[in-house]
Tab-separated table of C-alpha atoms and ligand atoms in Angstrom:
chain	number	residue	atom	x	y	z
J	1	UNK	CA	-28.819	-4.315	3.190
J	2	UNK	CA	-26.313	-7.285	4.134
J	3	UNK	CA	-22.690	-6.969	3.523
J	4	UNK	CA	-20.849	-10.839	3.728
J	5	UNK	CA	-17.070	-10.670	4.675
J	6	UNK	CA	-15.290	-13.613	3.774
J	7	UNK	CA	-12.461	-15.158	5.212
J	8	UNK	CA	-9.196	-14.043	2.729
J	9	UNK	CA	-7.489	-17.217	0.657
J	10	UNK	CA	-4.899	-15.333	-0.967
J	11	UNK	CA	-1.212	-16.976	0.406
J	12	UNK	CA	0.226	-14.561	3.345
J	13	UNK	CA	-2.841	-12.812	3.344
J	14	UNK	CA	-4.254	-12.296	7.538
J	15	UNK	CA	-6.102	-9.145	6.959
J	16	UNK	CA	-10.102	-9.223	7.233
J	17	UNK	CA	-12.069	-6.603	5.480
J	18	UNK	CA	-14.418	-5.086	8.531
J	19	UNK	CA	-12.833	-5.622	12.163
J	20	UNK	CA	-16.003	-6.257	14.857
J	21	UNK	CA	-15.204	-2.228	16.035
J	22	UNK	CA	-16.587	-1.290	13.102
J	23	UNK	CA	-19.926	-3.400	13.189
J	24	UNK	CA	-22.137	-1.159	15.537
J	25	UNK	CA	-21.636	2.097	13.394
J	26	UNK	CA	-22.543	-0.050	10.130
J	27	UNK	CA	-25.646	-1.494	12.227
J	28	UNK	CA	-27.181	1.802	12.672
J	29	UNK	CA	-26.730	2.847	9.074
J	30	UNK	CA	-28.818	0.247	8.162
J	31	UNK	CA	-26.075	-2.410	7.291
J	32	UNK	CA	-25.900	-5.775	8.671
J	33	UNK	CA	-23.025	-7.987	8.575
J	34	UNK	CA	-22.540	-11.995	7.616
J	35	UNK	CA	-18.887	-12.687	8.604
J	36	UNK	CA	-17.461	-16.123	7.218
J	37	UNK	CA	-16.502	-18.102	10.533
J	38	UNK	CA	-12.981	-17.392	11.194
J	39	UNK	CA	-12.704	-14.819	8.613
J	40	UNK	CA	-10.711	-12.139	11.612
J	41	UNK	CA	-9.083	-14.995	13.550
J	42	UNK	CA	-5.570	-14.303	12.270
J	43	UNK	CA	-5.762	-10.474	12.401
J	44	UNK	CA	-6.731	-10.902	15.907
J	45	UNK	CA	-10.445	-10.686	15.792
J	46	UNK	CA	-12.315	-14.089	17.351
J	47	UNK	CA	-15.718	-15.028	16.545
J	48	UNK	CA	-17.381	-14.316	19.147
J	49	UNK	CA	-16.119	-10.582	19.199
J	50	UNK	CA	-17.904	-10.237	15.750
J	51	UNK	CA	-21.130	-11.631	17.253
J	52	UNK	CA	-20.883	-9.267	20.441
J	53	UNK	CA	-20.434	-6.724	18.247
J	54	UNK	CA	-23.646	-7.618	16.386
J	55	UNK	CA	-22.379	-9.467	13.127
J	56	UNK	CA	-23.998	-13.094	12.569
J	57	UNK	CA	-21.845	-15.486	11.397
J	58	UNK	CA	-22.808	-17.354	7.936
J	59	UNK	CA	-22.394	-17.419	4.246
J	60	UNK	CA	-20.888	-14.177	3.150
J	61	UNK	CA	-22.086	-14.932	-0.723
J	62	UNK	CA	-25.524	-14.635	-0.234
J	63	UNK	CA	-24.913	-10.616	0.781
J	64	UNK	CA	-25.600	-8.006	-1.523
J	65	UNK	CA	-22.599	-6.100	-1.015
J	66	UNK	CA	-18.891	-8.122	-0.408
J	67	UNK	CA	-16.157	-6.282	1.697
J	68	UNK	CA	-12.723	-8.212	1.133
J	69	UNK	CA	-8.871	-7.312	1.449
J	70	UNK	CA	-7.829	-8.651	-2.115
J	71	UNK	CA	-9.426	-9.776	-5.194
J	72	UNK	CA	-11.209	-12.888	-5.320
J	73	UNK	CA	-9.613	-16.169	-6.885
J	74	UNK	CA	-11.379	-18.203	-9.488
J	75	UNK	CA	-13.258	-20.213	-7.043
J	76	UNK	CA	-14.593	-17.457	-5.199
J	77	UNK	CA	-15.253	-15.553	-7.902
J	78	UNK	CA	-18.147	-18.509	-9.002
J	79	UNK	CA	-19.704	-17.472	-5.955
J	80	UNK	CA	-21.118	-13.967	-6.524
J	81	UNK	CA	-24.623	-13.227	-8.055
J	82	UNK	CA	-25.096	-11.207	-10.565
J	83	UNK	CA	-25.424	-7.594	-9.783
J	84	UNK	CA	-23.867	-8.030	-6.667
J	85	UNK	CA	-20.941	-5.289	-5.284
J	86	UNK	CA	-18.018	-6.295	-4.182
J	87	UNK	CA	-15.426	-3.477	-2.363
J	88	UNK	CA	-11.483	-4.795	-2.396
J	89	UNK	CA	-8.010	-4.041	-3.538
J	90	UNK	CA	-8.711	-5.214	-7.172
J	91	UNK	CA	-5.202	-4.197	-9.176
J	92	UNK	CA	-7.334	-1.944	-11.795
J	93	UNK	CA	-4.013	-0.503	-13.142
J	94	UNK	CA	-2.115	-4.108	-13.596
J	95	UNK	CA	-4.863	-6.718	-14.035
J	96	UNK	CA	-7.065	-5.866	-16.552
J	97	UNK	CA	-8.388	-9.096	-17.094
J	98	UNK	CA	-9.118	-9.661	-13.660
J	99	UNK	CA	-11.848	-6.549	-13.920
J	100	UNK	CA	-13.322	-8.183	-17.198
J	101	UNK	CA	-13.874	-11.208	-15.135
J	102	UNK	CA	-15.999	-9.270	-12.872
J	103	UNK	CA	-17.676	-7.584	-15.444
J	104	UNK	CA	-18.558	-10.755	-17.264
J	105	UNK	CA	-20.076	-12.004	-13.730
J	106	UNK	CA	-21.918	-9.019	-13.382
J	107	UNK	CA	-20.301	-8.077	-10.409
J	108	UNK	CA	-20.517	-4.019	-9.696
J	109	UNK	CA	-16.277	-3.998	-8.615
J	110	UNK	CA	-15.557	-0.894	-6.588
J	111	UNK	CA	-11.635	-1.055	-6.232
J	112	UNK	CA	-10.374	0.823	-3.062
J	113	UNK	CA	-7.213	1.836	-5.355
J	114	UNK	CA	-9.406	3.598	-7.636
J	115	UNK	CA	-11.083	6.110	-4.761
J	116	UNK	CA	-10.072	9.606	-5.875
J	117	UNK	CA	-7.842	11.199	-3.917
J	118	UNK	CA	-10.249	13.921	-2.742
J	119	UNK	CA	-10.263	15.597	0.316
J	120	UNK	CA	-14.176	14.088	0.841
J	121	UNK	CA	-12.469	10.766	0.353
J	122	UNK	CA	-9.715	10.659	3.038
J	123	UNK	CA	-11.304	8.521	4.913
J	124	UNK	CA	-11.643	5.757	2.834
J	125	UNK	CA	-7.995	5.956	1.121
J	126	UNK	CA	-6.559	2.482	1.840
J	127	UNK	CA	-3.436	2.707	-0.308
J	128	UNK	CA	-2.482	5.491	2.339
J	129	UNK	CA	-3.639	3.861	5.474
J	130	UNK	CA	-2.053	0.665	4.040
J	131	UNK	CA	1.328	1.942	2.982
J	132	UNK	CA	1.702	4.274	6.061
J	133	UNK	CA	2.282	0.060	8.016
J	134	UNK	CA	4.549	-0.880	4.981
J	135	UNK	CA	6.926	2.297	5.490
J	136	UNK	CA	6.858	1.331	9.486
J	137	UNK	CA	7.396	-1.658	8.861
J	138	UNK	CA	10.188	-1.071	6.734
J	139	UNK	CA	12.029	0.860	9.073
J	140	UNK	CA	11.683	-1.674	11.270
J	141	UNK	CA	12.369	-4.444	9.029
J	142	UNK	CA	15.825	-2.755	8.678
J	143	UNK	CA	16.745	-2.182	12.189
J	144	UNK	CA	16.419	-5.853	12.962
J	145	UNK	CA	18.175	-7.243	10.062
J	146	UNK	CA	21.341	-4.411	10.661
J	147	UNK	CA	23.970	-5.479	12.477
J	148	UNK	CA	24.897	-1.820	13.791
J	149	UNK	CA	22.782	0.225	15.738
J	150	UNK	CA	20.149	2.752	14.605
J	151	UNK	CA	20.471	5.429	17.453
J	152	UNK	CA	24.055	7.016	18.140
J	153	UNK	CA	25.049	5.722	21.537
J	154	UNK	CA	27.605	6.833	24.120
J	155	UNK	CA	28.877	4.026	26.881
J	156	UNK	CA	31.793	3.073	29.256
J	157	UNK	CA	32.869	0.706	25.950
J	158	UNK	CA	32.861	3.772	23.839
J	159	UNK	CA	31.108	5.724	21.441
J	160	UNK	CA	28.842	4.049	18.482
J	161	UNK	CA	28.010	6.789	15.531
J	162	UNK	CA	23.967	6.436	14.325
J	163	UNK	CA	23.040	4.502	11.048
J	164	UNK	CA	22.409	6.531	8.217
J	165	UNK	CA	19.495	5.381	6.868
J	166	UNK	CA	18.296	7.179	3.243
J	167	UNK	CA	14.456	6.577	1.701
J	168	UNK	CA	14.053	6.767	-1.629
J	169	UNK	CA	10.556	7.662	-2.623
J	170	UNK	CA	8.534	9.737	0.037
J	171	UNK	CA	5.487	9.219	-0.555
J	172	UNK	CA	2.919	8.001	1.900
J	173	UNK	CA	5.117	5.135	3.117
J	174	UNK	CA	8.610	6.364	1.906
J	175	UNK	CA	7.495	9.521	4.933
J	176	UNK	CA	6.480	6.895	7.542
J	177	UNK	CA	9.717	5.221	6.752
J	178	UNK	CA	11.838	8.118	7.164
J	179	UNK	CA	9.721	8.694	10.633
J	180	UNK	CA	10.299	5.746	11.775
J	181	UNK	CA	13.799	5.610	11.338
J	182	UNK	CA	14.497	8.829	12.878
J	183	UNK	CA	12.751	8.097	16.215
J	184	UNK	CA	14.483	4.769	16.121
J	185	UNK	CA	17.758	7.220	16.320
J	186	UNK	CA	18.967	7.073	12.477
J	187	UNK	CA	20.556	9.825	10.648
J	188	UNK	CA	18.314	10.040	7.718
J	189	UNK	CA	17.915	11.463	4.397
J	190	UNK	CA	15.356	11.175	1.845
J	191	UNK	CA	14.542	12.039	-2.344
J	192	UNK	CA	11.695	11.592	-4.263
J	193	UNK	CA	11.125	13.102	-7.713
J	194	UNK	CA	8.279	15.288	-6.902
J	195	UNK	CA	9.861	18.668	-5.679
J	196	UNK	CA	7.141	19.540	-3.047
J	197	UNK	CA	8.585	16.586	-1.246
J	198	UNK	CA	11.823	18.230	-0.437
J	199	UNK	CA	9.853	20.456	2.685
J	200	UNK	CA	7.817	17.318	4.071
J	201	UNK	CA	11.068	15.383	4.142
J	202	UNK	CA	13.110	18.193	6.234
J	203	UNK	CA	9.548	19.031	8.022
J	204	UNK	CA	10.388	15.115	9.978
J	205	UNK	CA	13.855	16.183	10.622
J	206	UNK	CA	15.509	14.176	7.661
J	207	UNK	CA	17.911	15.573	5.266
J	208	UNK	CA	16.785	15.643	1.469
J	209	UNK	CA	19.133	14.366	-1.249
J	210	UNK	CA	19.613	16.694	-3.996
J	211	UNK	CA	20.685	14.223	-7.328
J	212	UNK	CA	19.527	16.919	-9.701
J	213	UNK	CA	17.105	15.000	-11.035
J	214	UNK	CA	13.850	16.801	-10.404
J	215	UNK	CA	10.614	14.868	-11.990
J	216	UNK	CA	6.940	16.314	-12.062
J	217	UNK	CA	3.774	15.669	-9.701
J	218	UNK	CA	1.015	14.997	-12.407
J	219	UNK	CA	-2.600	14.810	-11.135
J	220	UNK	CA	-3.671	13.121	-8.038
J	221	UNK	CA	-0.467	13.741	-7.018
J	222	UNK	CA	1.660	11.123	-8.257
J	223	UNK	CA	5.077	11.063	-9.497
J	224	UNK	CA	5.438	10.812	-13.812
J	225	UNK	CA	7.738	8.170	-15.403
J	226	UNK	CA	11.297	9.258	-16.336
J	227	UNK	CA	12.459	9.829	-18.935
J	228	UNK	CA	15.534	7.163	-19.828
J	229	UNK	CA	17.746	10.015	-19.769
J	230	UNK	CA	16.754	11.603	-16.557
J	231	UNK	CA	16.211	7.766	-15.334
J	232	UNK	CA	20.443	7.134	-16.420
J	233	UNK	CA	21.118	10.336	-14.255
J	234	UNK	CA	19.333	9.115	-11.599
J	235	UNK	CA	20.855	5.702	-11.152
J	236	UNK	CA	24.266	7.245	-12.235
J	237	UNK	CA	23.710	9.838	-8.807
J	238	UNK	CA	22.780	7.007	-6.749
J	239	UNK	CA	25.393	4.851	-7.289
J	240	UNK	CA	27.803	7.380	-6.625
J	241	UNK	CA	26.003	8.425	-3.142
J	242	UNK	CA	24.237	5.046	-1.550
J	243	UNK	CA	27.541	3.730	-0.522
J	244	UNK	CA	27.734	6.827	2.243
J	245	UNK	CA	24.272	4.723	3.475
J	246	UNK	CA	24.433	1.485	6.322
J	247	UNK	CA	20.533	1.022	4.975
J	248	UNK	CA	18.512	1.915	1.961
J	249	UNK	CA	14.693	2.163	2.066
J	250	UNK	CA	13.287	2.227	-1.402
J	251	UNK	CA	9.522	2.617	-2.280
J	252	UNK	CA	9.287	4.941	-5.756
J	253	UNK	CA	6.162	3.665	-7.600
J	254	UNK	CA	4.434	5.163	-10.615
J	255	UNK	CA	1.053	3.940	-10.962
J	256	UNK	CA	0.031	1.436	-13.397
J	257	UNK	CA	3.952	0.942	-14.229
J	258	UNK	CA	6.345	-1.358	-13.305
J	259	UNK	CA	8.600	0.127	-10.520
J	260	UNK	CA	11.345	2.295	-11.756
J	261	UNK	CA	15.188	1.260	-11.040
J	262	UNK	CA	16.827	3.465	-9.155
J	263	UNK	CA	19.955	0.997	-7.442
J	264	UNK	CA	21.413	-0.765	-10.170
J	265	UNK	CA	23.436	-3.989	-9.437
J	266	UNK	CA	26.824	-1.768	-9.193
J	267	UNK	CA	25.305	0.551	-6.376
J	268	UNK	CA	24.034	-2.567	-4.368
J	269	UNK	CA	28.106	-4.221	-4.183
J	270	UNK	CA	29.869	-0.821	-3.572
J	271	UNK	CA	27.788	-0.882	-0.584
J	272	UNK	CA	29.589	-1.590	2.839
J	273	UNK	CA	29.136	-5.474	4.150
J	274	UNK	CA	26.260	-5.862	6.741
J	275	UNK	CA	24.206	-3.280	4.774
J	276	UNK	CA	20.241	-3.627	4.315
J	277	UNK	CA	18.019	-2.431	1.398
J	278	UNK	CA	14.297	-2.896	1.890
J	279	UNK	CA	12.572	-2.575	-1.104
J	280	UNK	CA	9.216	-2.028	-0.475
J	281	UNK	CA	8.337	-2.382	-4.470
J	282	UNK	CA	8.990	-5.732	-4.741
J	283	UNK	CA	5.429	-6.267	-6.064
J	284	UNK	CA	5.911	-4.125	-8.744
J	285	UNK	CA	9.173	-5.404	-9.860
J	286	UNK	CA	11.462	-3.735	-7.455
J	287	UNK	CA	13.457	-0.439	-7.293
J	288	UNK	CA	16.529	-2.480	-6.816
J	289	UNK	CA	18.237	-4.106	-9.831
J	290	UNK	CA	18.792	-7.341	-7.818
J	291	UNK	CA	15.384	-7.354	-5.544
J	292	UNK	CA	13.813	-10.929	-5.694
J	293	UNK	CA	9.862	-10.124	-4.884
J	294	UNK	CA	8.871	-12.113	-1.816
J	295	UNK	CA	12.642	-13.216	-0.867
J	296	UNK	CA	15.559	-12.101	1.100
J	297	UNK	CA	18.618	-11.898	-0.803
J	298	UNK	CA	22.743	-11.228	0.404
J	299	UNK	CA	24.868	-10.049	-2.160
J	300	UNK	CA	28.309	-9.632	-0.780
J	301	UNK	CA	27.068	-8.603	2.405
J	302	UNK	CA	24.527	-6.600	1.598
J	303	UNK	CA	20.290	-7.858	2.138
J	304	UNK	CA	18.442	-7.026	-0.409
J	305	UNK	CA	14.494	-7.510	1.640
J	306	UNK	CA	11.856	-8.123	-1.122
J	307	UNK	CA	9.150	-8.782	0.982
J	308	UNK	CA	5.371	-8.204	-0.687
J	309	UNK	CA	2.092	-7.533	1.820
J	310	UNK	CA	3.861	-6.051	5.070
J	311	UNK	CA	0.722	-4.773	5.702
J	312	UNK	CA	-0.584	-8.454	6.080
J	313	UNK	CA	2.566	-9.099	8.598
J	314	UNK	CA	0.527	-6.671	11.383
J	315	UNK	CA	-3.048	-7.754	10.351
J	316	UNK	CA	-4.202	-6.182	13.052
J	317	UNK	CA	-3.831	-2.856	12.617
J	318	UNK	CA	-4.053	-3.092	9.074
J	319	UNK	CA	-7.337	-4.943	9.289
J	320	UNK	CA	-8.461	-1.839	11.847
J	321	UNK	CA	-7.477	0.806	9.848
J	322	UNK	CA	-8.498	-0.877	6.148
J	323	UNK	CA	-11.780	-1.643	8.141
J	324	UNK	CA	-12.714	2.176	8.641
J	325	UNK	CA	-11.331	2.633	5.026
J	326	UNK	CA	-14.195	0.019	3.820
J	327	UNK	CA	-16.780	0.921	6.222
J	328	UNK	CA	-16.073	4.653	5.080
J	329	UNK	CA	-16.838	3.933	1.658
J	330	UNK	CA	-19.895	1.757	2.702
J	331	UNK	CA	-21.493	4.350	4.603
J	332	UNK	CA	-20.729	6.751	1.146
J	333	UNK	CA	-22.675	3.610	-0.924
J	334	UNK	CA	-25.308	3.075	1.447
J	335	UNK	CA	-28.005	5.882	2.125
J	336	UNK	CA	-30.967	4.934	4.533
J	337	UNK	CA	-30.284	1.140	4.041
J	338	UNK	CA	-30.382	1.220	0.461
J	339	UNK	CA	-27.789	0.617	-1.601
J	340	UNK	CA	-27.528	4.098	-3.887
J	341	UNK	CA	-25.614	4.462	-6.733
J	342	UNK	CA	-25.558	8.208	-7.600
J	343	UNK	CA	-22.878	7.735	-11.182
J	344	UNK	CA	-22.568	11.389	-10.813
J	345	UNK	CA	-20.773	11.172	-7.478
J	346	UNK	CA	-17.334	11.779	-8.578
J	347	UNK	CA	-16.311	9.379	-6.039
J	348	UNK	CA	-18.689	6.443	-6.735
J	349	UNK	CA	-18.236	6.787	-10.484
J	350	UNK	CA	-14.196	6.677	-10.083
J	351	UNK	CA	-13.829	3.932	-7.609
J	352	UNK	CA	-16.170	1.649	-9.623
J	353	UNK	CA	-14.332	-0.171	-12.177
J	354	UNK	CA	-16.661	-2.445	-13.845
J	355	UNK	CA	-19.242	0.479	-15.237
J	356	UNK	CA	-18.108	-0.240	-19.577
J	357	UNK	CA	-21.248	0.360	-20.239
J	358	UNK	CA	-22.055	3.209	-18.580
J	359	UNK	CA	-18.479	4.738	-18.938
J	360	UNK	CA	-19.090	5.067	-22.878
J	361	UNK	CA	-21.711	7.587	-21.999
J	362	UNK	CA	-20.934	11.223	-22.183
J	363	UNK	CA	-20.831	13.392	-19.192
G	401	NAD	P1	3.191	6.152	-4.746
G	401	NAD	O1	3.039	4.975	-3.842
G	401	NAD	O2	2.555	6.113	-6.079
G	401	NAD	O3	4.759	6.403	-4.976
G	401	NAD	C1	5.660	6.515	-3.893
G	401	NAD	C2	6.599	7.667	-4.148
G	401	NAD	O4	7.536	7.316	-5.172
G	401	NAD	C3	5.932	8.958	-4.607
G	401	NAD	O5	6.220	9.970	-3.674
G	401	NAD	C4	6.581	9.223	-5.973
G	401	NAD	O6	6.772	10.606	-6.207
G	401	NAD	C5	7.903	8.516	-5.828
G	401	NAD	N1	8.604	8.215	-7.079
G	401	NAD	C6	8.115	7.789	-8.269
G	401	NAD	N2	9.115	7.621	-9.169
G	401	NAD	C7	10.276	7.937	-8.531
G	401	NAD	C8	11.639	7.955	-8.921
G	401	NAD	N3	12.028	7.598	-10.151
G	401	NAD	N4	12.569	8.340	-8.008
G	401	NAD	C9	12.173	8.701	-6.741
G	401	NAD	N5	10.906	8.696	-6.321
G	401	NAD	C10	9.960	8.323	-7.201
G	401	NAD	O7	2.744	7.486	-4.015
G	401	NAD	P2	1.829	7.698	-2.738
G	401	NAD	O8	2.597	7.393	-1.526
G	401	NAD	O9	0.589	6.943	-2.960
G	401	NAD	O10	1.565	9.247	-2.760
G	401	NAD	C11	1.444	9.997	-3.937
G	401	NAD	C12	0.967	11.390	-3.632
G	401	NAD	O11	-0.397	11.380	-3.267
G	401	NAD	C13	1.670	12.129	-2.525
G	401	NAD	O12	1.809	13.453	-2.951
G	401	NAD	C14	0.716	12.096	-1.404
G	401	NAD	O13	0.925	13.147	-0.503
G	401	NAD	C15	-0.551	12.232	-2.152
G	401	NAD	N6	-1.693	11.790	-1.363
G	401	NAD	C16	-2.808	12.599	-1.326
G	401	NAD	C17	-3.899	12.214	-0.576
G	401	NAD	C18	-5.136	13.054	-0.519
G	401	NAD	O14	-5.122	14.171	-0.915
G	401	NAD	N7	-6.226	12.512	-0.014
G	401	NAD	C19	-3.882	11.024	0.109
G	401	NAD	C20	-2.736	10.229	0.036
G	401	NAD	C21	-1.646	10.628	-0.712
């Protein structure tokens, strides 16, 4: 059983699917690996440390499985068989005809958003491993761009009070955000709609913000749409509280939607100069009112940071972690060096998201 790993075109985009690490442990499953030539170099990963590792380097088209970060473009797309499998982030939710396209190619799509979010499956959940950099990141993000300091600090020049730094969403990267932040020294407090987020929040040492608008955790674990009333509240709250904040983390999703506002325009200018808000939704819109996806904006004073793919920004850890994500879910595909398809697997069937066939068929 090969599995090709081709270099990534997608603009921005450094990640590489399988790191060399990860190469040995595939081996003696069964699994060898073609890696495009230079396919790691800008995560970090030469060459030569794939072919040490016991990857040859070639033609990843030819393979019968394809490991990639993000979906493939038009061109690359021409380049799968039929009936081959191809394993990336493939936007089931958003881009529909994207998985059609696939389908139509006869490509069997397993889309790392769609793994269930099982305990069996921890291992291979990428949006975690991948959102647990973007929070970091975020935090980080912040601290450079604000011209205060995060920690509270006492010297001969005087005293400096601590940022106060408040994430919105805590989710996966929303709570590495609001880690982050703290050990940098902020004074942090964080919301999310789901109530059971209120004890992880204090559980890092952050304060949670009660707005009185309490939402629902629907299965899976994600938050539910608002309503527009309990959405009005929420923005109303908000804009009467973020101005207490020096920098505003936001990272609320709701799958398959577009980002819900929470910091309308208002919010954003009542906020004190030299204030940051990252909003770490950019891609889907943006939680902020005036967020410009893939741009930094100042509106009197404040940054509004809309970058998209922090992940991609450290490639290298992102490529190591996504890399045990992939090979995770490659060792679950693979049994004895066959490639096994067992459509009663709860997690095969749900991660696969070309199957319309097969999906019309009853359980
Ligand atoms: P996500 O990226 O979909 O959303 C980020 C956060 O935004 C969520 O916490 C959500 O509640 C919040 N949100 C949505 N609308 C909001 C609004 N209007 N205002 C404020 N916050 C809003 O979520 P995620 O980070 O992928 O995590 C979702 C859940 O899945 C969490 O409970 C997480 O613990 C859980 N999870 C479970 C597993 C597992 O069991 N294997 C793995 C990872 C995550």
């Amino acid at each position: 059983m090969k599995v090709g790993v081709p270099k990534e075109t997608a603009d921005g985009e450094w990640r590489v699917a399988l790191v060399p690490d990860a190469i040995g442990r595939l081996t003696e499953a069964g699994i060898d690996i073609v890696v495009e030539a230079g396919a790691g170099t800008a995560a970090g990963f030469p060459d030569d440390e794939y072919r040490e590792a016991g990857a040859s380097l070639g033609t990843p088209w030819d393979a019968e499985i394809v490991a990639k970060v993000r979906k493939p473009s038009e061109e690359e797309l021409a380049s799968f068989r039929s009936g081959a499998v191809l394993i990336a982030f493939l936007e089931p939710l958003t881009d529909r005809a994207g998985i059609d396209r696939l389908s139509e190619r006869g490509v069997i799509a397993f889309a790392m958003e769609s793994i269930p979010r099982i305990t069996r499956a921890q291992a291979m959940d990428a949006l975690s491993s991948q959102a647990t950099i973007s929070g970091y990141k975020a935090a980080i993000l912040a601290a450079d761009r604000l011209p205060r300091f995060f920690p509270m600090l006492m010297t001969a020049a005087g005293t400096v009070a601590p940022a106060k730094v408040l994430v919105l969403g805590a989710g996966v990267a929303g709570l590495q955000a609001i880690a982050t932040a703290r050990r940098l020294g902020a004074v942090v407090s964080g919301y999310d709609v789901r109530p059971a987020v209120r004890e992880q929040v204090e559980s890092l040492g952050a304060t949670f913000l009660d707005l009185g608008v309490v939402g629902e955790e629907t299965a899976g674990g994600y938050a539910r749409e608002l309503t527009e009333d309990e959405q009005r509240r929420q923005q109303e709250e908000l804009e009467r509280r973020i101005p207490e904040f020096d920098v505003v983390i936001t990272t609320a999703l709701v799958p398959g939607r577009p980002a819900p506002r929470l910091i309308p325009e208002a919010a954003v200018t009542a906020m004190r100069p030299g204030s940051v808000i990252v909003d770490l939704a950019a891609e889907a819109g943006g939680n902020c009112e005036l967020t410009v996806p893939g741009e930094d904006v100042v509106r009197e004073g404040v940054t509004i940071l809309g970058q998209t793919n922090l992940p991609s920004t450290m490639a290298t850890h992102a490529s190591q972690l996504y890399s045990r994500n992939v090979s995770a879910l490659l060792r679950h595909l693979v049994v004895d060096g066959e490639l096994t398809l067992d459509w009663d697997d709860e997690i095969t069937a749900g991660a696969c998201v070309t199957r319309r066939d097969e999906a019309e068929v009853p359980a």
